[in-house]
PDB file of N, CA, C and O in Angstrom:
ATOM      1  N   MET A 829       4.017  11.138  -1.396  1.00  0.00           N
ATOM      2  CA  MET A 829       2.876  11.804  -1.235  1.00  0.00           C
ATOM      3  C   MET A 829       2.571  12.623  -2.542  1.00  0.00           C
ATOM      4  O   MET A 829       3.639  13.293  -3.052  1.00  0.00           O
ATOM      5  N   ALA A 830       1.356  12.688  -2.952  1.00  0.00           N
ATOM      6  CA  ALA A 830       0.937  13.385  -4.121  1.00  0.00           C
ATOM      7  C   ALA A 830       0.945  14.864  -3.894  1.00  0.00           C
ATOM      8  O   ALA A 830       0.589  15.174  -2.772  1.00  0.00           O
ATOM      9  N   ARG A 831       0.952  15.564  -4.821  1.00  0.00           N
ATOM     10  CA  ARG A 831       0.820  17.115  -4.852  1.00  0.00           C
ATOM     11  C   ARG A 831      -0.494  17.456  -4.729  1.00  0.00           C
ATOM     12  O   ARG A 831      -0.878  18.466  -4.316  1.00  0.00           O
ATOM     13  N   ILE A 832      -1.301  16.509  -5.436  1.00  0.00           N
ATOM     14  CA  ILE A 832      -2.727  16.915  -5.303  1.00  0.00           C
ATOM     15  C   ILE A 832      -3.427  16.088  -4.328  1.00  0.00           C
ATOM     16  O   ILE A 832      -3.236  14.778  -4.286  1.00  0.00           O
ATOM     17  N   GLU A 833      -4.484  16.521  -3.536  1.00  0.00           N
ATOM     18  CA  GLU A 833      -5.183  15.775  -2.597  1.00  0.00           C
ATOM     19  C   GLU A 833      -6.253  15.171  -3.279  1.00  0.00           C
ATOM     20  O   GLU A 833      -7.008  15.495  -4.155  1.00  0.00           O
ATOM     21  N   GLY A 834      -6.299  13.761  -3.022  1.00  0.00           N
ATOM     22  CA  GLY A 834      -7.261  12.783  -3.720  1.00  0.00           C
ATOM     23  C   GLY A 834      -8.723  13.136  -3.030  1.00  0.00           C
ATOM     24  O   GLY A 834      -8.931  13.795  -2.057  1.00  0.00           O
ATOM     25  N   ILE A 835      -9.710  12.662  -3.789  1.00  0.00           N
ATOM     26  CA  ILE A 835     -11.107  12.700  -3.325  1.00  0.00           C
ATOM     27  C   ILE A 835     -11.324  11.802  -2.238  1.00  0.00           C
ATOM     28  O   ILE A 835     -11.186  10.432  -2.711  1.00  0.00           O
ATOM     29  N   GLY A 836     -11.758  12.118  -1.144  1.00  0.00           N
ATOM     30  CA  GLY A 836     -11.977  11.080   0.051  1.00  0.00           C
ATOM     31  C   GLY A 836     -13.226  10.407  -0.313  1.00  0.00           C
ATOM     32  O   GLY A 836     -14.079  10.764  -0.961  1.00  0.00           O
ATOM     33  N   ASP A 837     -13.565   9.507   0.603  1.00  0.00           N
ATOM     34  CA  ASP A 837     -15.010   8.820   0.545  1.00  0.00           C
ATOM     35  C   ASP A 837     -16.154   9.690   0.909  1.00  0.00           C
ATOM     36  O   ASP A 837     -17.180   9.572   0.185  1.00  0.00           O
ATOM     37  N   LYS A 838     -15.935  10.605   1.802  1.00  0.00           N
ATOM     38  CA  LYS A 838     -16.958  11.655   2.116  1.00  0.00           C
ATOM     39  C   LYS A 838     -17.301  12.741   1.077  1.00  0.00           C
ATOM     40  O   LYS A 838     -18.412  13.099   0.839  1.00  0.00           O
ATOM     41  N   GLN A 839     -16.226  13.138   0.337  1.00  0.00           N
ATOM     42  CA  GLN A 839     -16.443  13.983  -0.837  1.00  0.00           C
ATOM     43  C   GLN A 839     -16.809  13.422  -2.069  1.00  0.00           C
ATOM     44  O   GLN A 839     -17.300  14.167  -2.924  1.00  0.00           O
ATOM     45  N   ALA A 840     -16.765  12.120  -2.153  1.00  0.00           N
ATOM     46  CA  ALA A 840     -16.975  11.557  -3.592  1.00  0.00           C
ATOM     47  C   ALA A 840     -18.519  11.642  -3.874  1.00  0.00           C
ATOM     48  O   ALA A 840     -19.498  11.435  -2.916  1.00  0.00           O
ATOM     49  N   ASN A 841     -18.744  11.626  -5.140  1.00  0.00           N
ATOM     50  CA  ASN A 841     -20.231  11.648  -5.566  1.00  0.00           C
ATOM     51  C   ASN A 841     -20.685  10.216  -5.794  1.00  0.00           C
ATOM     52  O   ASN A 841     -19.774   9.393  -5.482  1.00  0.00           O
ATOM     53  N   VAL A 842     -21.906   9.988  -6.334  1.00  0.00           N
ATOM     54  CA  VAL A 842     -22.353   8.423  -6.243  1.00  0.00           C
ATOM     55  C   VAL A 842     -21.608   7.809  -7.236  1.00  0.00           C
ATOM     56  O   VAL A 842     -21.159   6.493  -7.037  1.00  0.00           O
ATOM     57  N   PHE A 843     -21.180   8.139  -8.340  1.00  0.00           N
ATOM     58  CA  PHE A 843     -20.468   7.502  -9.354  1.00  0.00           C
ATOM     59  C   PHE A 843     -19.144   6.985  -8.851  1.00  0.00           C
ATOM     60  O   PHE A 843     -18.791   5.994  -8.908  1.00  0.00           O
ATOM     61  N   THR A 844     -18.386   8.163  -8.119  1.00  0.00           N
ATOM     62  CA  THR A 844     -17.041   7.861  -7.532  1.00  0.00           C
ATOM     63  C   THR A 844     -17.300   6.828  -6.551  1.00  0.00           C
ATOM     64  O   THR A 844     -16.414   5.860  -6.373  1.00  0.00           O
ATOM     65  N   ARG A 845     -18.189   6.722  -5.619  1.00  0.00           N
ATOM     66  CA  ARG A 845     -18.305   5.947  -4.562  1.00  0.00           C
ATOM     67  C   ARG A 845     -18.409   4.644  -5.130  1.00  0.00           C
ATOM     68  O   ARG A 845     -17.969   3.520  -4.566  1.00  0.00           O
ATOM     69  N   THR A 846     -19.241   4.540  -6.174  1.00  0.00           N
ATOM     70  CA  THR A 846     -19.354   3.050  -6.800  1.00  0.00           C
ATOM     71  C   THR A 846     -18.144   2.373  -7.238  1.00  0.00           C
ATOM     72  O   THR A 846     -17.808   1.335  -7.121  1.00  0.00           O
ATOM     73  N   VAL A 847     -17.461   3.490  -7.947  1.00  0.00           N
ATOM     74  CA  VAL A 847     -15.969   2.919  -8.467  1.00  0.00           C
ATOM     75  C   VAL A 847     -15.240   2.583  -7.399  1.00  0.00           C
ATOM     76  O   VAL A 847     -14.452   1.484  -7.456  1.00  0.00           O
ATOM     77  N   TYR A 848     -15.058   3.321  -6.499  1.00  0.00           N
ATOM     78  CA  TYR A 848     -14.370   2.924  -5.149  1.00  0.00           C
ATOM     79  C   TYR A 848     -14.714   1.718  -4.537  1.00  0.00           C
ATOM     80  O   TYR A 848     -13.887   1.033  -4.070  1.00  0.00           O
ATOM     81  N   GLY A 849     -16.076   1.480  -4.371  1.00  0.00           N
ATOM     82  CA  GLY A 849     -16.519   0.166  -3.815  1.00  0.00           C
ATOM     83  C   GLY A 849     -15.926  -0.952  -4.683  1.00  0.00           C
ATOM     84  O   GLY A 849     -15.544  -2.103  -4.119  1.00  0.00           O
ATOM     85  N   ALA A 850     -16.106  -0.841  -6.130  1.00  0.00           N
ATOM     86  CA  ALA A 850     -15.614  -2.024  -6.832  1.00  0.00           C
ATOM     87  C   ALA A 850     -14.264  -2.299  -6.774  1.00  0.00           C
ATOM     88  O   ALA A 850     -13.620  -3.422  -6.635  1.00  0.00           O
ATOM     89  N   VAL A 851     -13.449  -1.293  -6.799  1.00  0.00           N
ATOM     90  CA  VAL A 851     -11.891  -1.343  -6.672  1.00  0.00           C
ATOM     91  C   VAL A 851     -11.569  -1.814  -5.162  1.00  0.00           C
ATOM     92  O   VAL A 851     -10.507  -2.720  -4.980  1.00  0.00           O
ATOM     93  N   ARG A 852     -12.240  -1.362  -4.136  1.00  0.00           N
ATOM     94  CA  ARG A 852     -11.982  -1.886  -2.803  1.00  0.00           C
ATOM     95  C   ARG A 852     -12.311  -3.379  -2.702  1.00  0.00           C
ATOM     96  O   ARG A 852     -11.574  -4.286  -2.118  1.00  0.00           O
ATOM     97  N   ARG A 853     -13.410  -3.926  -3.428  1.00  0.00           N
ATOM     98  CA  ARG A 853     -13.587  -5.351  -3.460  1.00  0.00           C
ATOM     99  C   ARG A 853     -12.599  -6.140  -4.184  1.00  0.00           C
ATOM    100  O   ARG A 853     -12.196  -7.182  -3.827  1.00  0.00           O
ATOM    101  N   LYS A 854     -12.165  -5.449  -5.273  1.00  0.00           N
ATOM    102  CA  LYS A 854     -11.071  -6.094  -6.100  1.00  0.00           C
ATOM    103  C   LYS A 854      -9.738  -6.194  -5.623  1.00  0.00           C
ATOM    104  O   LYS A 854      -9.134  -7.380  -5.514  1.00  0.00           O
ATOM    105  N   ILE A 855      -9.111  -5.227  -4.934  1.00  0.00           N
ATOM    106  CA  ILE A 855      -7.851  -5.120  -4.373  1.00  0.00           C
ATOM    107  C   ILE A 855      -7.670  -4.953  -3.001  1.00  0.00           C
ATOM    108  O   ILE A 855      -6.521  -4.891  -2.374  1.00  0.00           O
ATOM    109  N   GLY A 856      -8.863  -4.498  -2.316  1.00  0.00           N
ATOM    110  CA  GLY A 856      -8.756  -4.336  -0.672  1.00  0.00           C
ATOM    111  C   GLY A 856      -8.712  -2.906  -0.373  1.00  0.00           C
ATOM    112  O   GLY A 856      -8.922  -2.583   0.759  1.00  0.00           O
ATOM    113  N   ARG A 857      -8.282  -2.064  -1.284  1.00  0.00           N
ATOM    114  CA  ARG A 857      -8.097  -0.535  -0.855  1.00  0.00           C
ATOM    115  C   ARG A 857      -8.281   0.208  -2.159  1.00  0.00           C
ATOM    116  O   ARG A 857      -8.232  -0.302  -3.409  1.00  0.00           O
ATOM    117  N   VAL A 858      -8.401   1.659  -2.028  1.00  0.00           N
ATOM    118  CA  VAL A 858      -8.474   2.567  -3.194  1.00  0.00           C
ATOM    119  C   VAL A 858      -7.132   3.118  -3.345  1.00  0.00           C
ATOM    120  O   VAL A 858      -6.706   3.928  -2.508  1.00  0.00           O
ATOM    121  N   PRO A 859      -6.500   2.848  -4.278  1.00  0.00           N
ATOM    122  CA  PRO A 859      -5.068   3.557  -4.620  1.00  0.00           C
ATOM    123  C   PRO A 859      -5.100   4.920  -4.672  1.00  0.00           C
ATOM    124  O   PRO A 859      -5.963   5.613  -5.184  1.00  0.00           O
ATOM    125  N   GLU A 860      -4.111   5.797  -4.350  1.00  0.00           N
ATOM    126  CA  GLU A 860      -4.092   7.231  -4.424  1.00  0.00           C
ATOM    127  C   GLU A 860      -4.227   7.612  -5.871  1.00  0.00           C
ATOM    128  O   GLU A 860      -4.864   8.618  -6.083  1.00  0.00           O
ATOM    129  N   PRO A 861      -3.493   7.155  -6.729  1.00  0.00           N
ATOM    130  CA  PRO A 861      -3.683   7.647  -8.108  1.00  0.00           C
ATOM    131  C   PRO A 861      -5.171   7.561  -8.555  1.00  0.00           C
ATOM    132  O   PRO A 861      -5.690   8.549  -9.412  1.00  0.00           O
ATOM    133  N   MET A 862      -5.973   6.619  -8.133  1.00  0.00           N
ATOM    134  CA  MET A 862      -7.400   6.434  -8.482  1.00  0.00           C
ATOM    135  C   MET A 862      -8.206   7.712  -7.819  1.00  0.00           C
ATOM    136  O   MET A 862      -9.297   8.345  -8.440  1.00  0.00           O
ATOM    137  N   ARG A 863      -7.804   8.033  -6.548  1.00  0.00           N
ATOM    138  CA  ARG A 863      -8.415   9.100  -5.801  1.00  0.00           C
ATOM    139  C   ARG A 863      -8.216  10.540  -6.478  1.00  0.00           C
ATOM    140  O   ARG A 863      -9.174  11.291  -6.509  1.00  0.00           O
ATOM    141  N   ILE A 864      -7.039  10.560  -6.948  1.00  0.00           N
ATOM    142  CA  ILE A 864      -6.536  11.721  -7.786  1.00  0.00           C
ATOM    143  C   ILE A 864      -7.477  11.905  -8.894  1.00  0.00           C
ATOM    144  O   ILE A 864      -7.939  12.853  -9.345  1.00  0.00           O
ATOM    145  N   THR A 865      -7.385  10.844  -9.733  1.00  0.00           N
ATOM    146  CA  THR A 865      -8.182  10.810 -11.030  1.00  0.00           C
ATOM    147  C   THR A 865      -9.488  10.969 -10.909  1.00  0.00           C
ATOM    148  O   THR A 865     -10.171  11.691 -11.705  1.00  0.00           O
ATOM    149  N   ALA A 866     -10.091  10.890  -9.579  1.00  0.00           N
ATOM    150  CA  ALA A 866     -11.584  10.994  -9.341  1.00  0.00           C
ATOM    151  C   ALA A 866     -12.002  12.633  -9.425  1.00  0.00           C
ATOM    152  O   ALA A 866     -13.069  12.970  -9.542  1.00  0.00           O
ATOM    153  N   HIS A 867     -11.097  13.649  -9.626  1.00  0.00           N
ATOM    154  CA  HIS A 867     -11.277  14.799  -9.711  1.00  0.00           C
ATOM    155  C   HIS A 867     -12.013  15.085 -11.047  1.00  0.00           C
ATOM    156  O   HIS A 867     -12.767  15.990 -11.204  1.00  0.00           O
ATOM    157  N   GLN A 868     -11.618  14.217 -12.197  1.00  0.00           N
ATOM    158  CA  GLN A 868     -12.341  14.205 -13.358  1.00  0.00           C
ATOM    159  C   GLN A 868     -13.151  12.905 -13.591  1.00  0.00           C
ATOM    160  O   GLN A 868     -12.385  11.930 -14.042  1.00  0.00           O
ATOM    161  N   PRO A 869     -14.390  12.981 -13.283  1.00  0.00           N
ATOM    162  CA  PRO A 869     -15.152  11.686 -13.440  1.00  0.00           C
ATOM    163  C   PRO A 869     -15.027  11.135 -14.780  1.00  0.00           C
ATOM    164  O   PRO A 869     -15.240   9.919 -15.029  1.00  0.00           O
ATOM    165  N   ARG A 870     -15.088  12.046 -15.817  1.00  0.00           N
ATOM    166  CA  ARG A 870     -14.972  11.157 -17.298  1.00  0.00           C
ATOM    167  C   ARG A 870     -13.799  10.482 -17.429  1.00  0.00           C
ATOM    168  O   ARG A 870     -13.689   9.466 -18.131  1.00  0.00           O
ATOM    169  N   LEU A 871     -12.604  11.120 -16.779  1.00  0.00           N
ATOM    170  CA  LEU A 871     -11.373  10.426 -17.139  1.00  0.00           C
ATOM    171  C   LEU A 871     -11.344   9.191 -16.231  1.00  0.00           C
ATOM    172  O   LEU A 871     -10.862   8.135 -16.769  1.00  0.00           O
ATOM    173  N   LEU A 872     -11.816   9.270 -15.120  1.00  0.00           N
ATOM    174  CA  LEU A 872     -12.222   8.036 -14.195  1.00  0.00           C
ATOM    175  C   LEU A 872     -12.952   6.939 -14.834  1.00  0.00           C
ATOM    176  O   LEU A 872     -12.490   5.779 -14.939  1.00  0.00           O
ATOM    177  N   ALA A 873     -13.957   7.327 -15.563  1.00  0.00           N
ATOM    178  CA  ALA A 873     -14.827   6.251 -16.334  1.00  0.00           C
ATOM    179  C   ALA A 873     -14.137   5.695 -17.533  1.00  0.00           C
ATOM    180  O   ALA A 873     -14.020   4.476 -17.774  1.00  0.00           O
ATOM    181  N   ALA A 874     -13.397   6.480 -18.035  1.00  0.00           N
ATOM    182  CA  ALA A 874     -12.503   6.117 -19.386  1.00  0.00           C
ATOM    183  C   ALA A 874     -11.363   5.095 -18.967  1.00  0.00           C
ATOM    184  O   ALA A 874     -11.307   3.989 -19.589  1.00  0.00           O
ATOM    185  N   LEU A 875     -10.760   5.323 -17.862  1.00  0.00           N
ATOM    186  CA  LEU A 875      -9.857   4.532 -17.309  1.00  0.00           C
ATOM    187  C   LEU A 875     -10.314   3.254 -16.818  1.00  0.00           C
ATOM    188  O   LEU A 875      -9.833   2.223 -17.020  1.00  0.00           O
ATOM    189  N   GLY A 876     -11.320   3.223 -16.220  1.00  0.00           N
ATOM    190  CA  GLY A 876     -12.210   2.056 -15.716  1.00  0.00           C
ATOM    191  C   GLY A 876     -12.638   1.153 -16.997  1.00  0.00           C
ATOM    192  O   GLY A 876     -12.290   0.071 -16.888  1.00  0.00           O
ATOM    193  N   GLY A 877     -13.081   1.842 -18.062  1.00  0.00           N
ATOM    194  CA  GLY A 877     -13.480   1.141 -19.103  1.00  0.00           C
ATOM    195  C   GLY A 877     -12.215   0.420 -19.721  1.00  0.00           C
ATOM    196  O   GLY A 877     -12.375  -0.689 -20.402  1.00  0.00           O
ATOM    197  N   MET A 878     -11.165   1.031 -19.996  1.00  0.00           N
ATOM    198  CA  MET A 878      -9.928   0.453 -20.464  1.00  0.00           C
ATOM    199  C   MET A 878      -9.548  -0.645 -19.648  1.00  0.00           C
ATOM    200  O   MET A 878      -9.165  -1.665 -20.172  1.00  0.00           O
ATOM    201  N   GLU A 879      -9.524  -0.487 -18.453  1.00  0.00           N
ATOM    202  CA  GLU A 879      -9.116  -1.631 -17.586  1.00  0.00           C
ATOM    203  C   GLU A 879     -10.091  -2.803 -17.453  1.00  0.00           C
ATOM    204  O   GLU A 879      -9.589  -3.963 -17.832  1.00  0.00           O
ATOM    205  N   MET A 880     -11.249  -2.624 -17.634  1.00  0.00           N
ATOM    206  CA  MET A 880     -12.248  -3.744 -17.803  1.00  0.00           C
ATOM    207  C   MET A 880     -11.952  -4.446 -19.228  1.00  0.00           C
ATOM    208  O   MET A 880     -12.080  -5.649 -19.392  1.00  0.00           O
ATOM    209  N   ALA A 881     -11.731  -3.633 -20.316  1.00  0.00           N
ATOM    210  CA  ALA A 881     -11.484  -4.207 -21.589  1.00  0.00           C
ATOM    211  C   ALA A 881     -10.254  -5.037 -21.668  1.00  0.00           C
ATOM    212  O   ALA A 881     -10.168  -6.248 -22.249  1.00  0.00           O
ATOM    213  N   GLN A 882      -9.172  -4.654 -21.043  1.00  0.00           N
ATOM    214  CA  GLN A 882      -7.987  -5.419 -20.880  1.00  0.00           C
ATOM    215  C   GLN A 882      -8.280  -6.669 -20.287  1.00  0.00           C
ATOM    216  O   GLN A 882      -7.634  -7.564 -20.467  1.00  0.00           O
ATOM    217  N   GLU A 883      -8.919  -6.554 -19.056  1.00  0.00           N
ATOM    218  CA  GLU A 883      -9.188  -7.897 -18.476  1.00  0.00           C
ATOM    219  C   GLU A 883     -10.178  -8.824 -19.197  1.00  0.00           C
ATOM    220  O   GLU A 883      -9.916 -10.110 -19.052  1.00  0.00           O
ATOM    221  N   ALA A 884     -10.960  -8.271 -19.836  1.00  0.00           N
ATOM    222  CA  ALA A 884     -11.826  -9.090 -20.757  1.00  0.00           C
ATOM    223  C   ALA A 884     -11.081  -9.933 -21.768  1.00  0.00           C
ATOM    224  O   ALA A 884     -11.526 -10.881 -22.304  1.00  0.00           O
ATOM    225  N   MET A 885     -10.011  -9.366 -22.338  1.00  0.00           N
ATOM    226  CA  MET A 885      -9.513 -10.094 -23.415  1.00  0.00           C
ATOM    227  C   MET A 885      -8.673 -11.298 -23.075  1.00  0.00           C
ATOM    228  O   MET A 885      -8.505 -11.761 -22.043  1.00  0.00           O
ATOM    229  N   ARG A 886      -8.976 -12.254 -23.942  1.00  0.00           N
ATOM    230  CA  ARG A 886      -8.734 -13.599 -23.690  1.00  0.00           C
ATOM    231  C   ARG A 886      -7.520 -14.122 -24.623  1.00  0.00           C
ATOM    232  O   ARG A 886      -7.325 -15.401 -24.625  1.00  0.00           O
ATOM    233  N   THR A 887      -6.810 -13.330 -25.208  1.00  0.00           N
ATOM    234  CA  THR A 887      -5.737 -13.793 -26.215  1.00  0.00           C
ATOM    235  C   THR A 887      -4.631 -14.228 -25.407  1.00  0.00           C
ATOM    236  O   THR A 887      -3.801 -14.812 -25.946  1.00  0.00           O
ATOM    237  N   VAL A 888      -4.493 -13.551 -24.094  1.00  0.00           N
ATOM    238  CA  VAL A 888      -3.201 -13.982 -23.396  1.00  0.00           C
ATOM    239  C   VAL A 888      -3.705 -14.646 -21.951  1.00  0.00           C
ATOM    240  O   VAL A 888      -4.670 -14.410 -21.501  1.00  0.00           O
ATOM    241  N   ASP A 889      -2.954 -15.712 -21.502  1.00  0.00           N
ATOM    242  CA  ASP A 889      -3.365 -16.564 -20.356  1.00  0.00           C
ATOM    243  C   ASP A 889      -3.341 -15.628 -19.247  1.00  0.00           C
ATOM    244  O   ASP A 889      -2.517 -14.613 -18.934  1.00  0.00           O
ATOM    245  N   PRO A 890      -4.465 -15.588 -18.348  1.00  0.00           N
ATOM    246  CA  PRO A 890      -4.438 -14.688 -17.166  1.00  0.00           C
ATOM    247  C   PRO A 890      -3.335 -14.610 -16.136  1.00  0.00           C
ATOM    248  O   PRO A 890      -2.837 -13.823 -15.482  1.00  0.00           O
ATOM    249  N   VAL A 891      -2.760 -15.992 -16.194  1.00  0.00           N
ATOM    250  CA  VAL A 891      -1.537 -16.025 -15.203  1.00  0.00           C
ATOM    251  C   VAL A 891      -0.333 -15.284 -15.768  1.00  0.00           C
ATOM    252  O   VAL A 891       0.256 -14.436 -15.028  1.00  0.00           O
ATOM    253  N   VAL A 892      -0.093 -15.217 -17.298  1.00  0.00           N
ATOM    254  CA  VAL A 892       0.927 -14.299 -17.711  1.00  0.00           C
ATOM    255  C   VAL A 892       0.667 -13.059 -17.550  1.00  0.00           C
ATOM    256  O   VAL A 892       1.405 -12.081 -17.373  1.00  0.00           O
ATOM    257  N   LYS A 893      -0.884 -12.503 -17.829  1.00  0.00           N
ATOM    258  CA  LYS A 893      -1.116 -11.249 -17.536  1.00  0.00           C
ATOM    259  C   LYS A 893      -0.773 -10.787 -16.112  1.00  0.00           C
ATOM    260  O   LYS A 893      -0.310  -9.626 -15.945  1.00  0.00           O
ATOM    261  N   SER A 894      -0.946 -11.673 -15.221  1.00  0.00           N
ATOM    262  CA  SER A 894      -0.667 -11.210 -13.732  1.00  0.00           C
ATOM    263  C   SER A 894       0.773 -10.910 -13.462  1.00  0.00           C
ATOM    264  O   SER A 894       1.292  -9.987 -13.080  1.00  0.00           O
ATOM    265  N   LEU A 895       1.640 -11.927 -14.124  1.00  0.00           N
ATOM    266  CA  LEU A 895       2.993 -11.977 -13.879  1.00  0.00           C
ATOM    267  C   LEU A 895       3.610 -10.529 -14.502  1.00  0.00           C
ATOM    268  O   LEU A 895       4.319 -10.104 -13.966  1.00  0.00           O
ATOM    269  N   VAL A 896       3.018 -10.338 -15.839  1.00  0.00           N
ATOM    270  CA  VAL A 896       3.582  -9.213 -16.381  1.00  0.00           C
ATOM    271  C   VAL A 896       3.236  -7.857 -15.868  1.00  0.00           C
ATOM    272  O   VAL A 896       4.025  -7.045 -15.589  1.00  0.00           O
ATOM    273  N   GLY A 897       2.063  -7.826 -15.104  1.00  0.00           N
ATOM    274  CA  GLY A 897       1.834  -6.691 -14.435  1.00  0.00           C
ATOM    275  C   GLY A 897       2.565  -6.632 -13.161  1.00  0.00           C
ATOM    276  O   GLY A 897       3.120  -5.355 -12.900  1.00  0.00           O
ATOM    277  N   ILE A 898       2.993  -7.537 -12.568  1.00  0.00           N
ATOM    278  CA  ILE A 898       3.802  -7.537 -11.403  1.00  0.00           C
ATOM    279  C   ILE A 898       5.187  -7.083 -11.713  1.00  0.00           C
ATOM    280  O   ILE A 898       5.835  -6.340 -10.928  1.00  0.00           O
ATOM    281  N   LYS A 899       5.675  -7.723 -12.861  1.00  0.00           N
ATOM    282  CA  LYS A 899       6.915  -7.323 -13.294  1.00  0.00           C
ATOM    283  C   LYS A 899       7.100  -5.809 -13.726  1.00  0.00           C
ATOM    284  O   LYS A 899       8.104  -5.239 -13.406  1.00  0.00           O
ATOM    285  N   ALA A 900       6.294  -5.426 -14.398  1.00  0.00           N
ATOM    286  CA  ALA A 900       6.110  -3.954 -14.763  1.00  0.00           C
ATOM    287  C   ALA A 900       6.158  -2.991 -13.517  1.00  0.00           C
ATOM    288  O   ALA A 900       6.729  -2.030 -13.516  1.00  0.00           O
ATOM    289  N   ALA A 901       5.125  -3.416 -12.546  1.00  0.00           N
ATOM    290  CA  ALA A 901       5.174  -2.551 -11.394  1.00  0.00           C
ATOM    291  C   ALA A 901       6.533  -2.469 -10.707  1.00  0.00           C
ATOM    292  O   ALA A 901       7.081  -1.543 -10.122  1.00  0.00           O
ATOM    293  N   MET A 902       7.279  -3.778 -10.626  1.00  0.00           N
ATOM    294  CA  MET A 902       8.594  -3.917 -10.070  1.00  0.00           C
ATOM    295  C   MET A 902       9.631  -2.850 -10.710  1.00  0.00           C
ATOM    296  O   MET A 902      10.284  -2.331 -10.084  1.00  0.00           O
ATOM    297  N   LEU A 903       9.649  -3.025 -12.111  1.00  0.00           N
ATOM    298  CA  LEU A 903      10.344  -2.148 -12.907  1.00  0.00           C
ATOM    299  C   LEU A 903      10.210  -0.771 -12.560  1.00  0.00           C
ATOM    300  O   LEU A 903      11.425   0.072 -12.607  1.00  0.00           O
ATOM    301  N   ILE A 904       9.084  -0.222 -12.430  1.00  0.00           N
ATOM    302  CA  ILE A 904       8.944   1.123 -12.368  1.00  0.00           C
ATOM    303  C   ILE A 904       8.787   1.728 -10.867  1.00  0.00           C
ATOM    304  O   ILE A 904       8.703   2.925 -10.396  1.00  0.00           O
ATOM    305  N   GLY A 905       8.841   0.782 -10.049  1.00  0.00           N
ATOM    306  CA  GLY A 905       8.896   1.030  -8.461  1.00  0.00           C
ATOM    307  C   GLY A 905       7.458   1.358  -8.055  1.00  0.00           C
ATOM    308  O   GLY A 905       7.239   2.075  -6.956  1.00  0.00           O
ATOM    309  N   CYS A 906       6.480   0.815  -8.623  1.00  0.00           N
ATOM    310  CA  CYS A 906       5.121   1.020  -7.983  1.00  0.00           C
ATOM    311  C   CYS A 906       4.726   0.215  -6.988  1.00  0.00           C
ATOM    312  O   CYS A 906       5.052  -0.953  -6.851  1.00  0.00           O
ATOM    313  N   PRO A 907       4.250   0.693  -5.922  1.00  0.00           N
ATOM    314  CA  PRO A 907       4.039  -0.070  -4.572  1.00  0.00           C
ATOM    315  C   PRO A 907       2.874  -0.975  -4.545  1.00  0.00           C
ATOM    316  O   PRO A 907       2.469  -1.465  -3.755  1.00  0.00           O
ATOM    317  N   PHE A 908       1.955  -0.834  -5.715  1.00  0.00           N
ATOM    318  CA  PHE A 908       0.712  -1.643  -5.727  1.00  0.00           C
ATOM    319  C   PHE A 908       0.365  -2.412  -6.790  1.00  0.00           C
ATOM    320  O   PHE A 908       0.922  -2.209  -7.880  1.00  0.00           O
TER     321      PHE A 908
END
């Protein structure tokens, strides 16, 4: 459990709700770290931009990207 309470759906502003909706469509739920990051909307936007830029890169095969992401999550014990 996180030390900081995340921003819930009811407390979120329009921008945060939009981000939550996009994340929910992509992975099925909104992870707790994203809810905590939502306390700083500019940081949330910057992290979203970085994620989109990384996904848009075509230098590495998408299958390899997915496998690397899964392996990294396993190494650090990330549940999602």
